[in-house]
Amino acid sequence: MENYLYDVFFEASNLSDVALEHIKRYFKVRSRSGGGECVVSKVDKDIYKISFVNQNAQERVLNRKDHVIKINKQEEIHVSVRRENDFKCSEQPKASANQKVYKLDQYLLRFFTDCKKPYSQLEKLLSALSSTFEINIEAEELVVLRNPAAADVCPLKQWELGVDQVVDQLQFHYTVHFEVERDKYAILEKNCSNQNEDLKIYFEEGACLAVVVGEQNQVDEILKSTSHTQEQQQVKQECCVSEKQFPLIKEQFESYITSNLPELQIAHEQSGVIILKGLEKDVQEGEQKLSKLKKEIQEKRVPSNHALMTFLDSSDGIKHFQRRFQQSLYSPVMLETSGSDLLLLSLSDGALQEAAAAIQRDLSLEIIHLNNTEKSSAFPTLKEELSKAVKQANRESVKVELKYQNESSSDAKVQLVGFTTEVNELKNMLLQYKINHQIHQERLLLEYPEMAKHFSEIMSMAGVKECNGVEIRPTCSPSPCVHLTGPRCEVESLKETLVSFLRSLVTKKFEVKGPGVQQFFQGDGEQTLKLVKNSYMVGIFHVDDGQPTYQVSRYSTSLSYSGLASAPSTHQSPVYETKVHINVAVGSLEQQQADVFVVPMVQANMTSTLIGSSLLYKAGQQLQTNFNTAKRRCTLTPGDVLMVDATAGLGCSKVLFIECAPKGKKQESEKALRCGLGQVFTLCEQNSWGSVVIPVIGPGIVLSLPVRDSVNILTQEICTFLSQPTAFLQTIYIPIMPNYPHSEEMFRAVIGNLSAKMVDRTGQEY
């Protein structure tokens, strides 16, 4: 407070805190009051002090003396400032017994001085009371003097009462109006010729103040005429500003209008429109200020999709994020939908980045593929558990939504959309179901063909009586094995039991020679063998010498691979395998049917390769739209993979685009291709995809890799993937385009490489 040295004083009664704040704002604005930086404080009963930092501001305020401060359209405060605190008690000044002194408005006193008619009326009224009067404008006093000779005619008390009635009648009959609006001031100044003996207008040019004094009806009439003229002079301008933009700039805009354009009116008559009403120059200035503030609003688009946008609408997710951002971010962030994207608005780039990261982290969309649900007895139970989990998650507010797609088909899907935590909980339940109850097939290799022929006896020896829905199919061709098909949990449990039992078996081969051996084992000896089997829990099988023995293989002998889930035994014993089929087909990629298609591209352009262009031609423009939406979410470098939603015209649900390095840098191109293919296989497992179509990437004018190198990279990455445990991917399709110069070479190279990976140089499978 030590800097506020230059004081002015004013008198007012019953000022509220709101009124004091309006007074402070008024005297802070030089264009309105002549003042500047100041504080307002109360120094005594009904006495207030305004303290300025600058002495010039103090002088400018004192020069105007009378100030009118509008609180709203109906209420205003009149403030008369003085340099010294010489205010007396609110009672009228003391006088002698033969005079009365009345404090009246200086403009009312000037009116009586300047106009003969009201002056004569006052003179006549007081003369009837044997009195005269004096007007002191500087002191703002009306002094009524009593004729001493009238003391006997009119007693003092009766005289005082009569004079009071005259002054009250005077104040009732005449009124004083202070006009501070600039446009009304100009209208009154222009029409000052309307003054007469019953009406007077005083202009304080430096203060832009017009004071209208006169009979009540005369004052009302000229004020009504002034308002009508003002209404005709005003213009109205509609300014477009969205409901999400305006809250960000509202405080700054309204503060500017209050300080610089107090007569400008702001209205909200319809959504997304602000109406400015006032003088044309004020409206133009207000519109320019609003436009400038709108340009300061920064935007950030968060790519989304229809499912997420629908969830945000149905769950009031936008309000949730706005409330959260209001509490956690230093600058407000507003959200609105824009097509399939979410648009973030803020005056701070930092707040935008934080908000976008939070939305992308906290919202998720997952589509889980479930095969053969119509055959699964556990699927109805899963649906009940999922329904309970959704209700629990949404008990306070909507956090997650679940939808079944193609439920009655063999390719059922479950869509999960909502907040990441709740989505992941439901996703884990679905993945656990897939692990335990999806129809699954395993192959158990056997040491001898006779074990396959008599596998029911081996089952009895192992103590397996119930198969719990698992189909057991032994076969001797092309190598002895048992196929187990059924719910994954039951298949794996049965296989674990059988593997453990088979590894504990000891086998020994006996050769029995001599005449009548065959007849013996087919006759009396058969009963003997049964007795031995039952007594000693052994299996005795007849060996056909014409049947070759088999080695236990790590890979199957057809174009199929098996990913290992445990290390192979040093003995000839069964190995835990998950079979993956590799289908080399003649035809284009877009003709195939699988969960996922893999497409190469360069510089994030889906039509930069012939494969991408052909795919777009079949899928339609919607695929390009989906591609652009996905691309906006990330920055791609060579080796990255972009996941795009497929369209109805394609035989897949997803398309994975591998960002390749342009031709000319062979090492970089090969590295990017290996990295991309590795990511493709990882995504297949993460998303529970059962099949994928991968063309031979590299040959052609765009990448210009040799056929042999391209095929080597593809087959090596396939074998690298299959050398580790696999849970979901069951089929890999490799399409070879026909009628191209290198089609036959590519086909032979693929078949040759895959065959070489299955059989070593000695001719034995490994």
Short mmCIF file of C-alpha atoms in Angstrom, two decimals, residues 60 65 97 171 182 215 258 285 291 363 397 404 481 527 538 572 601 626 691 702:
data_model
loop_
_atom_site.label_atom_id
_atom_site.label_comp_id
_atom_site.label_asym_id
_atom_site.label_seq_id
_atom_site.Cartn_x
_atom_site.Cartn_y
_atom_site.Cartn_z
CA ARG A 60 -7.82 13.85 -13.65
CA LYS A 65 -15.52 15.52 -9.60
CA ALA A 97 -32.41 30.41 14.11
CA GLN A 171 -36.55 17.95 -5.17
CA ARG A 182 -20.59 7.89 -24.85
CA GLU A 215 -39.04 18.71 -14.61
CA THR A 258 -15.87 -4.22 -19.57
CA GLU A 285 -13.52 -3.55 -32.25
CA SER A 291 -11.28 -13.09 -33.64
CA LEU A 363 -9.29 -45.41 -24.01
CA SER A 397 -20.59 -44.94 -14.37
CA TYR A 404 -20.93 -59.71 -29.92
CA CYS A 481 1.02 -90.34 -34.31
CA GLN A 527 -5.02 -116.09 -24.31
CA VAL A 538 2.39 -104.43 -20.31
CA GLN A 572 12.94 -91.41 -29.09
CA MET A 601 4.57 -49.78 -48.74
CA ASN A 626 -9.17 -46.23 -42.72
CA SER A 691 -4.23 -67.07 -40.16
CA VAL A 702 9.85 -50.34 -56.02
#
